[in-house]
PDB file of C-alpha atoms and ligand atoms in Angstrom:
ATOM      1  CA  MET A  26      20.562 118.265-200.612  1.00 55.00           C
ATOM      2  CA  PRO A  27      22.581 115.327-199.162  1.00 65.00           C
ATOM      3  CA  ILE A  28      23.789 115.794-195.577  1.00 81.00           C
ATOM      4  CA  ALA A  29      27.214 114.469-196.570  1.00 97.00           C
ATOM      5  CA  THR A  30      29.075 112.751-199.387  1.00 98.00           C
ATOM      6  CA  ALA A  31      31.151 109.601-199.044  1.00 98.00           C
ATOM      7  CA  PHE A  32      33.483 107.757-201.421  1.00 98.00           C
ATOM      8  CA  ILE A  33      33.712 103.984-200.996  1.00 98.00           C
ATOM      9  CA  VAL A  34      36.628 102.560-202.947  1.00 98.00           C
ATOM     10  CA  GLY A  35      36.291  98.802-203.491  1.00 98.00           C
ATOM     11  CA  ALA A  36      32.502  98.792-203.546  1.00 98.00           C
ATOM     12  CA  SER A  37      31.943  95.281-204.838  1.00 97.00           C
ATOM     13  CA  SER A  38      32.803  93.733-201.468  1.00 95.00           C
ATOM     14  CA  GLN A  39      29.974  92.698-199.138  1.00 95.00           C
ATOM     15  CA  LEU A  40      31.332  94.851-196.333  1.00 96.00           C
ATOM     16  CA  SER A  41      31.525  97.946-198.578  1.00 98.00           C
ATOM     17  CA  GLN A  42      27.962  97.415-199.715  1.00 98.00           C
ATOM     18  CA  GLU A  43      26.706  97.068-196.147  1.00 98.00           C
ATOM     19  CA  MET A  44      28.470 100.314-195.180  1.00 98.00           C
ATOM     20  CA  ALA A  45      26.966 101.951-198.292  1.00 98.00           C
ATOM     21  CA  ARG A  46      23.469 100.750-197.274  1.00 98.00           C
ATOM     22  CA  GLN A  47      23.827 102.150-193.746  1.00 98.00           C
ATOM     23  CA  LEU A  48      25.260 105.480-194.956  1.00 98.00           C
ATOM     24  CA  SER A  49      22.575 105.779-197.623  1.00 98.00           C
ATOM     25  CA  ALA A  50      19.884 105.207-194.976  1.00 98.00           C
ATOM     26  CA  GLN A  51      21.328 108.284-193.207  1.00 97.00           C
ATOM     27  CA  GLY A  52      20.929 110.335-196.435  1.00 97.00           C
ATOM     28  CA  VAL A  53      24.612 110.309-197.442  1.00 98.00           C
ATOM     29  CA  GLU A  54      25.318 110.691-201.179  1.00 98.00           C
ATOM     30  CA  LEU A  55      27.705 107.987-202.387  1.00 98.00           C
ATOM     31  CA  ALA A  56      30.428 107.543-204.978  1.00 98.00           C
ATOM     32  CA  LEU A  57      31.106 103.818-205.318  1.00 98.00           C
ATOM     33  CA  PHE A  58      34.224 102.486-207.075  1.00 98.00           C
ATOM     34  CA  ALA A  59      34.627  98.988-208.496  1.00 98.00           C
ATOM     35  CA  GLN A  60      36.620  97.211-211.177  1.00 96.00           C
ATOM     36  CA  ASN A  61      33.434  96.759-213.146  1.00 97.00           C
ATOM     37  CA  SER A  62      31.201  99.685-212.233  1.00 97.00           C
ATOM     38  CA  ASP A  63      28.275  98.349-214.301  1.00 97.00           C
ATOM     39  CA  ASP A  64      27.955  95.470-211.831  1.00 97.00           C
ATOM     40  CA  LEU A  65      26.999  98.017-209.154  1.00 98.00           C
ATOM     41  CA  THR A  66      23.875  99.239-210.991  1.00 98.00           C
ATOM     42  CA  PRO A  67      21.338  96.804-209.410  1.00 98.00           C
ATOM     43  CA  PHE A  68      22.775  97.572-205.951  1.00 98.00           C
ATOM     44  CA  ILE A  69      22.662 101.345-206.479  1.00 98.00           C
ATOM     45  CA  GLU A  70      19.032 101.158-207.591  1.00 98.00           C
ATOM     46  CA  GLN A  71      18.055  99.806-204.148  1.00 97.00           C
ATOM     47  CA  LEU A  72      19.679 102.665-202.208  1.00 98.00           C
ATOM     48  CA  PRO A  73      17.479 105.432-200.776  1.00 98.00           C
ATOM     49  CA  SER A  74      20.015 108.253-201.340  1.00 98.00           C
ATOM     50  CA  ALA A  75      21.782 109.347-204.534  1.00 98.00           C
ATOM     51  CA  ALA A  76      24.668 107.053-205.514  1.00 98.00           C
ATOM     52  CA  HIS A  77      27.036 106.967-208.467  1.00 98.00           C
ATOM     53  CA  ALA A  78      29.238 104.159-209.789  1.00 98.00           C
ATOM     54  CA  PHE A  79      32.794 104.756-210.973  1.00 98.00           C
ATOM     55  CA  GLU A  80      35.373 102.487-212.583  1.00 97.00           C
ATOM     56  CA  LEU A  81      38.475 101.594-210.529  1.00 96.00           C
ATOM     57  CA  SER A  82      41.654 100.284-212.189  1.00 95.00           C
ATOM     58  CA  ILE A  83      43.696  99.691-209.079  1.00 95.00           C
ATOM     59  CA  ASP A  84      46.496  97.887-210.948  1.00 93.00           C
ATOM     60  CA  GLN A  85      47.104 100.986-213.125  1.00 96.00           C
ATOM     61  CA  PRO A  86      47.921 103.773-210.665  1.00 97.00           C
ATOM     62  CA  GLN A  87      47.854 106.665-213.184  1.00 97.00           C
ATOM     63  CA  GLN A  88      44.350 105.660-214.183  1.00 98.00           C
ATOM     64  CA  THR A  89      43.313 105.229-210.539  1.00 98.00           C
ATOM     65  CA  VAL A  90      44.407 108.796-209.795  1.00 98.00           C
ATOM     66  CA  GLN A  91      42.415 110.147-212.746  1.00 98.00           C
ATOM     67  CA  GLN A  92      39.318 108.115-211.885  1.00 98.00           C
ATOM     68  CA  LEU A  93      39.301 109.464-208.321  1.00 98.00           C
ATOM     69  CA  GLU A  94      39.919 113.060-209.399  1.00 98.00           C
ATOM     70  CA  THR A  95      37.118 112.910-211.987  1.00 98.00           C
ATOM     71  CA  ALA A  96      34.631 111.592-209.431  1.00 98.00           C
ATOM     72  CA  TRP A  97      35.777 114.216-206.900  1.00 98.00           C
ATOM     73  CA  GLN A  98      35.101 117.011-209.395  1.00 98.00           C
ATOM     74  CA  GLN A  99      31.765 115.511-210.398  1.00 98.00           C
ATOM     75  CA  LEU A 100      30.500 115.318-206.813  1.00 98.00           C
ATOM     76  CA  GLY A 101      32.152 118.516-205.610  1.00 97.00           C
ATOM     77  CA  GLY A 102      34.339 116.730-203.029  1.00 98.00           C
ATOM     78  CA  ALA A 103      33.550 114.364-200.183  1.00 98.00           C
ATOM     79  CA  HIS A 104      33.377 114.389-196.389  1.00 98.00           C
ATOM     80  CA  LEU A 105      34.488 110.790-196.057  1.00 98.00           C
ATOM     81  CA  VAL A 106      36.628 108.413-198.127  1.00 98.00           C
ATOM     82  CA  VAL A 107      36.706 104.727-197.169  1.00 98.00           C
ATOM     83  CA  ILE A 108      39.296 102.531-198.883  1.00 98.00           C
ATOM     84  CA  ASN A 109      38.231  98.903-198.813  1.00 98.00           C
ATOM     85  CA  THR A 110      40.332  97.249-201.465  1.00 97.00           C
ATOM     86  CA  GLY A 111      42.443  94.199-200.902  1.00 96.00           C
ATOM     87  CA  PHE A 112      43.698  90.983-202.405  1.00 96.00           C
ATOM     88  CA  ASN A 113      44.943  87.857-200.663  1.00 95.00           C
ATOM     89  CA  GLN A 114      45.731  84.346-201.784  1.00 95.00           C
ATOM     90  CA  TYR A 115      47.995  81.740-200.212  1.00 95.00           C
ATOM     91  CA  HIS A 116      50.267  79.245-201.923  1.00 95.00           C
ATOM     92  CA  PRO A 117      52.892  77.285-199.940  1.00 95.00           C
ATOM     93  CA  ASP A 118      55.445  77.574-202.804  1.00 96.00           C
ATOM     94  CA  LEU A 119      55.308  81.387-202.563  1.00 96.00           C
ATOM     95  CA  PRO A 120      55.178  82.023-206.335  1.00 97.00           C
ATOM     96  CA  TRP A 121      56.451  85.504-207.179  1.00 98.00           C
ATOM     97  CA  GLN A 122      53.438  86.201-209.438  1.00 97.00           C
ATOM     98  CA  LEU A 123      51.164  85.899-206.399  1.00 97.00           C
ATOM     99  CA  ASP A 124      53.350  88.169-204.266  1.00 98.00           C
ATOM    100  CA  GLN A 125      53.464  90.648-207.130  1.00 98.00           C
ATOM    101  CA  ALA A 126      49.663  90.690-207.500  1.00 97.00           C
ATOM    102  CA  ILE A 127      49.193  91.258-203.752  1.00 98.00           C
ATOM    103  CA  ILE A 128      51.771  94.062-203.730  1.00 98.00           C
ATOM    104  CA  GLN A 129      50.190  95.636-206.806  1.00 98.00           C
ATOM    105  CA  VAL A 130      46.740  95.873-205.199  1.00 98.00           C
ATOM    106  CA  ASN A 131      47.517  96.201-201.464  1.00 98.00           C
ATOM    107  CA  VAL A 132      50.641  98.371-201.647  1.00 98.00           C
ATOM    108  CA  GLN A 133      50.906 100.235-204.972  1.00 98.00           C
ATOM    109  CA  GLY A 134      47.128 100.495-205.520  1.00 98.00           C
ATOM    110  CA  PHE A 135      46.447 101.391-201.897  1.00 98.00           C
ATOM    111  CA  ALA A 136      49.125 104.100-201.904  1.00 98.00           C
ATOM    112  CA  ALA A 137      47.798 105.604-205.165  1.00 98.00           C
ATOM    113  CA  ILE A 138      44.286 105.835-203.695  1.00 98.00           C
ATOM    114  CA  ALA A 139      45.345 107.131-200.269  1.00 98.00           C
ATOM    115  CA  ASN A 140      47.819 109.644-201.703  1.00 98.00           C
ATOM    116  CA  THR A 141      45.287 111.042-204.207  1.00 98.00           C
ATOM    117  CA  CYS A 142      42.415 111.259-201.741  1.00 98.00           C
ATOM    118  CA  PHE A 143      44.624 112.836-199.077  1.00 98.00           C
ATOM    119  CA  LYS A 144      45.664 115.591-201.493  1.00 98.00           C
ATOM    120  CA  LEU A 145      42.063 116.166-202.568  1.00 98.00           C
ATOM    121  CA  LEU A 146      41.014 116.427-198.910  1.00 98.00           C
ATOM    122  CA  CYS A 147      43.872 118.880-198.264  1.00 98.00           C
ATOM    123  CA  GLU A 148      42.744 121.090-201.168  1.00 98.00           C
ATOM    124  CA  GLN A 149      39.209 120.946-199.778  1.00 98.00           C
ATOM    125  CA  GLY A 150      40.526 121.766-196.296  1.00 98.00           C
ATOM    126  CA  TYR A 151      38.695 119.093-194.263  1.00 98.00           C
ATOM    127  CA  GLY A 152      37.398 115.539-194.260  1.00 98.00           C
ATOM    128  CA  GLN A 153      38.137 111.985-193.188  1.00 98.00           C
ATOM    129  CA  LEU A 154      40.170 109.262-194.878  1.00 98.00           C
ATOM    130  CA  ALA A 155      39.672 105.726-193.589  1.00 98.00           C
ATOM    131  CA  ALA A 156      41.033 102.382-194.707  1.00 98.00           C
ATOM    132  CA  ILE A 157      39.943  98.861-193.895  1.00 97.00           C
ATOM    133  CA  ASN A 158      43.081  97.168-192.751  1.00 96.00           C
ATOM    134  CA  SER A 159      43.756  93.872-191.047  1.00 95.00           C
ATOM    135  CA  ILE A 160      45.052  92.585-187.737  1.00 93.00           C
ATOM    136  CA  ALA A 161      47.302  90.473-190.013  1.00 93.00           C
ATOM    137  CA  GLY A 162      49.504  93.554-190.440  1.00 95.00           C
ATOM    138  CA  MET A 163      50.654  93.363-186.801  1.00 93.00           C
ATOM    139  CA  ARG A 164      53.091  90.499-187.453  1.00 93.00           C
ATOM    140  CA  GLY A 165      54.472  88.349-190.234  1.00 93.00           C
ATOM    141  CA  GLY A 166      52.502  85.310-191.320  1.00 92.00           C
ATOM    142  CA  SER A 167      52.353  82.452-193.792  1.00 91.00           C
ATOM    143  CA  SER A 168      50.624  84.661-196.364  1.00 94.00           C
ATOM    144  CA  VAL A 169      53.869  86.614-196.433  1.00 96.00           C
ATOM    145  CA  SER A 170      53.177  89.580-198.692  1.00 97.00           C
ATOM    146  CA  PHE A 171      49.608  90.007-197.437  1.00 97.00           C
ATOM    147  CA  HIS A 172      50.780  90.477-193.824  1.00 96.00           C
ATOM    148  CA  ALA A 173      53.553  92.817-194.959  1.00 98.00           C
ATOM    149  CA  SER A 174      51.172  94.820-197.165  1.00 98.00           C
ATOM    150  CA  LYS A 175      48.827  95.452-194.240  1.00 97.00           C
ATOM    151  CA  ALA A 176      51.722  96.811-192.177  1.00 97.00           C
ATOM    152  CA  PHE A 177      52.514  99.112-195.106  1.00 98.00           C
ATOM    153  CA  SER A 178      49.014 100.567-195.246  1.00 98.00           C
ATOM    154  CA  ALA A 179      48.823 101.096-191.460  1.00 97.00           C
ATOM    155  CA  ASN A 180      52.135 102.987-191.506  1.00 98.00           C
ATOM    156  CA  TYR A 181      51.132 104.913-194.630  1.00 98.00           C
ATOM    157  CA  LEU A 182      48.000 106.187-192.882  1.00 98.00           C
ATOM    158  CA  GLU A 183      49.988 107.125-189.782  1.00 98.00           C
ATOM    159  CA  GLY A 184      52.334 109.167-191.974  1.00 98.00           C
ATOM    160  CA  LEU A 185      49.420 110.945-193.649  1.00 98.00           C
ATOM    161  CA  SER A 186      47.973 111.713-190.246  1.00 98.00           C
ATOM    162  CA  MET A 187      51.272 113.410-189.315  1.00 98.00           C
ATOM    163  CA  HIS A 188      51.132 115.454-192.532  1.00 97.00           C
ATOM    164  CA  ALA A 189      47.577 116.597-191.748  1.00 98.00           C
ATOM    165  CA  GLN A 190      48.779 117.766-188.323  1.00 97.00           C
ATOM    166  CA  ARG A 191      51.781 119.555-189.863  1.00 97.00           C
ATOM    167  CA  LEU A 192      49.435 121.336-192.279  1.00 97.00           C
ATOM    168  CA  LYS A 193      47.078 122.127-189.359  1.00 98.00           C
ATOM    169  CA  LEU A 194      44.152 120.776-191.354  1.00 97.00           C
ATOM    170  CA  PRO A 195      41.094 119.103-189.782  1.00 97.00           C
ATOM    171  CA  ILE A 196      41.590 115.892-191.738  1.00 98.00           C
ATOM    172  CA  THR A 197      41.087 112.690-189.759  1.00 97.00           C
ATOM    173  CA  MET A 198      42.869 109.499-190.726  1.00 98.00           C
ATOM    174  CA  THR A 199      41.233 106.299-189.472  1.00 98.00           C
ATOM    175  CA  ASP A 200      42.943 102.925-189.557  1.00 98.00           C
ATOM    176  CA  ILE A 201      40.289 100.213-189.274  1.00 98.00           C
ATOM    177  CA  GLN A 202      41.908  97.054-187.965  1.00 97.00           C
ATOM    178  CA  LEU A 203      39.546  94.295-188.971  1.00 94.00           C
ATOM    179  CA  GLY A 204      39.429  90.837-187.437  1.00 89.00           C
ATOM    180  CA  LEU A 205      37.439  88.130-189.183  1.00 78.00           C
ATOM    181  CA  LEU A 206      34.261  88.681-191.153  1.00 75.00           C
ATOM    182  CA  ASP A 207      31.431  86.181-191.117  1.00 63.00           C
ATOM    183  CA  LYS A 208      32.134  85.101-194.694  1.00 59.00           C
ATOM    184  CA  ALA A 209      35.539  83.917-193.516  1.00 46.00           C
ATOM    185  CA  ALA A 210      33.923  82.081-190.621  1.00 43.00           C
ATOM    186  CA  MET A 211      33.122  79.199-192.907  1.00 47.00           C
ATOM    187  CA  GLN A 212      36.828  78.513-193.256  1.00 48.00           C
ATOM    188  CA  GLN A 213      38.049  79.733-189.878  1.00 49.00           C
ATOM    189  CA  SER A 214      36.540  80.013-186.410  1.00 54.00           C
ATOM    190  CA  ARG A 215      32.916  81.017-185.753  1.00 60.00           C
ATOM    191  CA  LEU A 216      33.937  82.155-182.274  1.00 61.00           C
ATOM    192  CA  TRP A 217      36.001  85.050-183.587  1.00 67.00           C
ATOM    193  CA  SER A 218      34.012  86.050-186.649  1.00 77.00           C
ATOM    194  CA  ALA A 219      31.340  88.729-186.774  1.00 84.00           C
ATOM    195  CA  PRO A 220      28.318  89.314-189.013  1.00 90.00           C
ATOM    196  CA  ILE A 221      28.858  91.938-191.696  1.00 94.00           C
ATOM    197  CA  PRO A 222      26.023  94.329-190.575  1.00 94.00           C
ATOM    198  CA  LYS A 223      27.524  94.417-187.052  1.00 93.00           C
ATOM    199  CA  VAL A 224      31.011  95.043-188.454  1.00 95.00           C
ATOM    200  CA  ALA A 225      29.734  97.829-190.738  1.00 97.00           C
ATOM    201  CA  LYS A 226      27.852  99.474-187.874  1.00 97.00           C
ATOM    202  CA  GLN A 227      30.876  99.426-185.558  1.00 96.00           C
ATOM    203  CA  ILE A 228      33.011 100.923-188.330  1.00 97.00           C
ATOM    204  CA  LEU A 229      30.560 103.755-189.030  1.00 98.00           C
ATOM    205  CA  VAL A 230      30.122 104.580-185.327  1.00 97.00           C
ATOM    206  CA  GLY A 231      33.920 104.675-184.913  1.00 97.00           C
ATOM    207  CA  LEU A 232      34.274 106.900-187.975  1.00 98.00           C
ATOM    208  CA  GLN A 233      31.673 109.326-186.630  1.00 97.00           C
ATOM    209  CA  LYS A 234      33.682 109.545-183.404  1.00 97.00           C
ATOM    210  CA  GLY A 235      36.733 110.494-185.479  1.00 97.00           C
ATOM    211  CA  LYS A 236      38.882 107.680-184.080  1.00 96.00           C
ATOM    212  CA  ARG A 237      42.475 107.358-185.289  1.00 97.00           C
ATOM    213  CA  ARG A 238      42.479 103.554-184.961  1.00 96.00           C
ATOM    214  CA  LEU A 239      39.545 101.173-184.633  1.00 96.00           C
ATOM    215  CA  TYR A 240      39.505  97.452-183.817  1.00 96.00           C
ATOM    216  CA  VAL A 241      36.497  95.734-185.333  1.00 94.00           C
ATOM    217  CA  THR A 242      34.924  93.914-183.719  1.00 87.00           C
ATOM    218  CA  LYS A 243      36.112  95.327-180.408  1.00 90.00           C
ATOM    219  CA  ARG A 244      37.426  91.982-179.057  1.00 88.00           C
ATOM    220  CA  TRP A 245      40.164  92.026-181.731  1.00 91.00           C
ATOM    221  CA  ARG A 246      41.896  94.734-179.705  1.00 91.00           C
ATOM    222  CA  ILE A 247      42.929  91.955-177.279  1.00 91.00           C
ATOM    223  CA  ILE A 248      44.426  89.868-180.106  1.00 87.00           C
ATOM    224  CA  ALA A 249      46.233  92.925-181.449  1.00 88.00           C
ATOM    225  CA  TRP A 250      47.639  93.640-177.998  1.00 90.00           C
ATOM    226  CA  LEU A 251      48.784  90.024-177.586  1.00 88.00           C
ATOM    227  CA  ALA A 252      50.227  89.918-181.113  1.00 85.00           C
ATOM    228  CA  LYS A 253      52.393  92.945-180.309  1.00 86.00           C
ATOM    229  CA  LEU A 254      53.589  91.535-176.979  1.00 89.00           C
ATOM    230  CA  LEU A 255      54.336  87.904-177.795  1.00 88.00           C
ATOM    231  CA  PRO A 256      57.970  86.996-178.420  1.00 86.00           C
ATOM    232  CA  GLU A 257      58.587  85.212-181.723  1.00 87.00           C
ATOM    233  CA  TYR A 258      59.227  81.822-180.098  1.00 84.00           C
ATOM    234  CA  ILE A 259      55.645  81.846-178.791  1.00 84.00           C
ATOM    235  CA  TYR A 260      53.975  83.736-181.681  1.00 83.00           C
ATOM    236  CA  ASN A 261      55.445  81.372-184.281  1.00 83.00           C
ATOM    237  CA  THR A 262      53.594  78.111-183.641  1.00 73.00           C
ATOM    238  CA  ARG A 263      56.060  76.310-185.958  1.00 70.00           C
ATOM    239  CA  HIS A 264      58.519  76.458-183.033  1.00 63.00           C
ATOM    240  CA  TRP A 265      56.049  74.535-180.854  1.00 64.00           C
ATOM    241  CA  LYS A 266      55.439  71.993-183.607  1.00 63.00           C
ATOM    242  CA  SER A 267      59.113  71.361-184.211  1.00 60.00           C
ATOM    243  CA  LYS A 268      59.701  70.840-180.447  1.00 58.00           C
ATOM    244  CA  THR A 269      56.773  68.406-180.227  1.00 59.00           C
ATOM    245  CA  ALA A 270      58.054  66.554-183.295  1.00 60.00           C
ATOM    246  CA  ALA A 271      61.576  66.433-181.814  1.00 57.00           C
ATOM    247  CA  LYS A 272      60.206  64.980-178.549  1.00 60.00           C
ATOM    248  CA  LYS A 273      58.280  62.328-180.461  1.00 61.00           C
ATOM    249  CA  GLU A 274      61.373  61.430-182.468  1.00 55.00           C
ATOM    250  CA  GLY A 275      63.477  61.345-179.271  1.00 50.00           C
TER     251      GLY A 275
HETATM  252  N1  NAP B   2      37.423  89.018-195.077  1.00 51.21           N
HETATM  253  C1  NAP B   2      37.971  89.090-193.879  1.00 51.21           C
HETATM  254  O1  NAP B   2      37.696  88.282-192.982  1.00 51.21           O
HETATM  255  C2  NAP B   2      38.968  90.197-193.582  1.00 51.21           C
HETATM  256  C3  NAP B   2      39.615  90.159-192.357  1.00 51.21           C
HETATM  257  C4  NAP B   2      40.511  91.178-192.041  1.00 51.21           C
HETATM  258  C5  NAP B   2      40.732  92.199-192.944  1.00 51.21           C
HETATM  259  N2  NAP B   2      40.098  92.213-194.148  1.00 51.21           N
HETATM  260  C6  NAP B   2      40.422  93.310-195.060  1.00 51.21           C
HETATM  261  O2  NAP B   2      39.276  93.989-195.469  1.00 51.21           O
HETATM  262  C7  NAP B   2      39.439  94.446-196.804  1.00 51.21           C
HETATM  263  C8  NAP B   2      38.311  93.943-197.673  1.00 51.21           C
HETATM  264  O3  NAP B   2      38.173  92.601-197.462  1.00 51.21           O
HETATM  265  P1  NAP B   2      36.933  91.820-198.009  1.00 51.21           P
HETATM  266  O4  NAP B   2      36.857  90.535-197.326  1.00 51.21           O
HETATM  267  O5  NAP B   2      35.755  92.767-198.020  1.00 51.21           O
HETATM  268  O6  NAP B   2      37.500  91.527-199.467  1.00 51.21           O
HETATM  269  P2  NAP B   2      36.765  91.399-200.818  1.00 51.21           P
HETATM  270  O7  NAP B   2      35.342  91.078-200.620  1.00 51.21           O
HETATM  271  O8  NAP B   2      37.598  90.495-201.655  1.00 51.21           O
HETATM  272  O9  NAP B   2      36.890  92.885-201.335  1.00 51.21           O
HETATM  273  C9  NAP B   2      38.072  93.404-201.780  1.00 51.21           C
HETATM  274  C10 NAP B   2      37.770  94.617-202.636  1.00 51.21           C
HETATM  275  O10 NAP B   2      38.979  94.981-203.297  1.00 51.21           O
HETATM  276  C11 NAP B   2      38.712  95.111-204.660  1.00 51.21           C
HETATM  277  N3  NAP B   2      39.827  94.717-205.519  1.00 51.21           N
HETATM  278  C12 NAP B   2      40.651  93.658-205.363  1.00 51.21           C
HETATM  279  N4  NAP B   2      41.519  93.613-206.403  1.00 51.21           N
HETATM  280  C13 NAP B   2      41.198  94.668-207.214  1.00 51.21           C
HETATM  281  C14 NAP B   2      41.722  95.173-208.430  1.00 51.21           C
HETATM  282  N5  NAP B   2      42.753  94.586-209.045  1.00 51.21           N
HETATM  283  N6  NAP B   2      41.147  96.291-208.968  1.00 51.21           N
HETATM  284  C15 NAP B   2      40.100  96.889-208.372  1.00 51.21           C
HETATM  285  N7  NAP B   2      39.551  96.453-207.202  1.00 51.21           N
HETATM  286  C16 NAP B   2      40.108  95.363-206.643  1.00 51.21           C
HETATM  287  C17 NAP B   2      37.573  94.150-204.932  1.00 51.21           C
HETATM  288  O11 NAP B   2      36.924  94.530-206.105  1.00 51.21           O
HETATM  289  P3  NAP B   2      36.515  93.456-207.213  1.00 51.21           P
HETATM  290  O12 NAP B   2      35.579  92.504-206.565  1.00 51.21           O
HETATM  291  O13 NAP B   2      35.896  94.323-208.256  1.00 51.21           O
HETATM  292  O14 NAP B   2      37.800  92.791-207.628  1.00 51.21           O
HETATM  293  C18 NAP B   2      36.715  94.326-203.694  1.00 51.21           C
HETATM  294  O15 NAP B   2      35.852  95.411-203.810  1.00 51.21           O
HETATM  295  C19 NAP B   2      40.786  93.945-197.273  1.00 51.21           C
HETATM  296  O16 NAP B   2      41.728  94.978-197.148  1.00 51.21           O
HETATM  297  C20 NAP B   2      41.068  92.822-196.324  1.00 51.21           C
HETATM  298  O17 NAP B   2      42.440  92.649-196.144  1.00 51.21           O
HETATM  299  C21 NAP B   2      39.220  91.225-194.484  1.00 51.21           C
END
């Protein structure tokens, strides 16, 4: 008998697979969701605990709902659901098609998953729903719809948490505010990035503690705090650039 069951939605990502590995090592039975579930077979074969792959059509919400409900019935519920889906791409011309694709996955798709899993947890009467979010949701940014979509998911989870309290159900909602992963370090700053096993471990420890909000890695709490406090004329570095340019011109 497994000690617990966990759903990981968006299981093709490196971070999801590292969390799956660590949970599996603890004897947790897993339901893993990906766009192409067949791709998960070689990964699942390496896991020490039972694991099952399910198809996820995040851009078709009705299908997403059905896919989650089917898996829920098949496994007899779950103690933990982790949503780790997301799409981001930047183009300076802000083409609508790109915005639309980000909104479809990060807003509509996210809401369909969170809404369905929350209701399933309510019917079950207990459990934990967690989502990997981003510090990017604290403020606006050049990747306009991505930043806005992350604010949406943070607020959506907060609302669900209020509903769980209203219903007096022991359902924990955890908002995981992620900084930079190591894979992004190649493009960004090594100083602020963290290796995926460390990130996965911090997430799982925070989930076990039943935290409402987690900053991973912990140092990103400082950035989040600063991001909330800074007035726009400091936060928006374009203001600095335009002043410097004006001085040069003058
Ligand atoms: N990478 C970072 O440094 C970083 C930093 C802060 C926050 N985050 C957040 O962490 C989360 C995961 O990031 P990641 O770097 O692990 O991203 P990732 O490797 O690209 O994973 C994203 C996941 O979303 C799934 N997904 C995307 N579009 C989908 C679609 N149309 N249908 C079904 N599944 C879809 C992907 O599945 P497929 O591969 O099957 O498409 C994948 O499993 C995101 O919410 C991201 O915003 C990441």
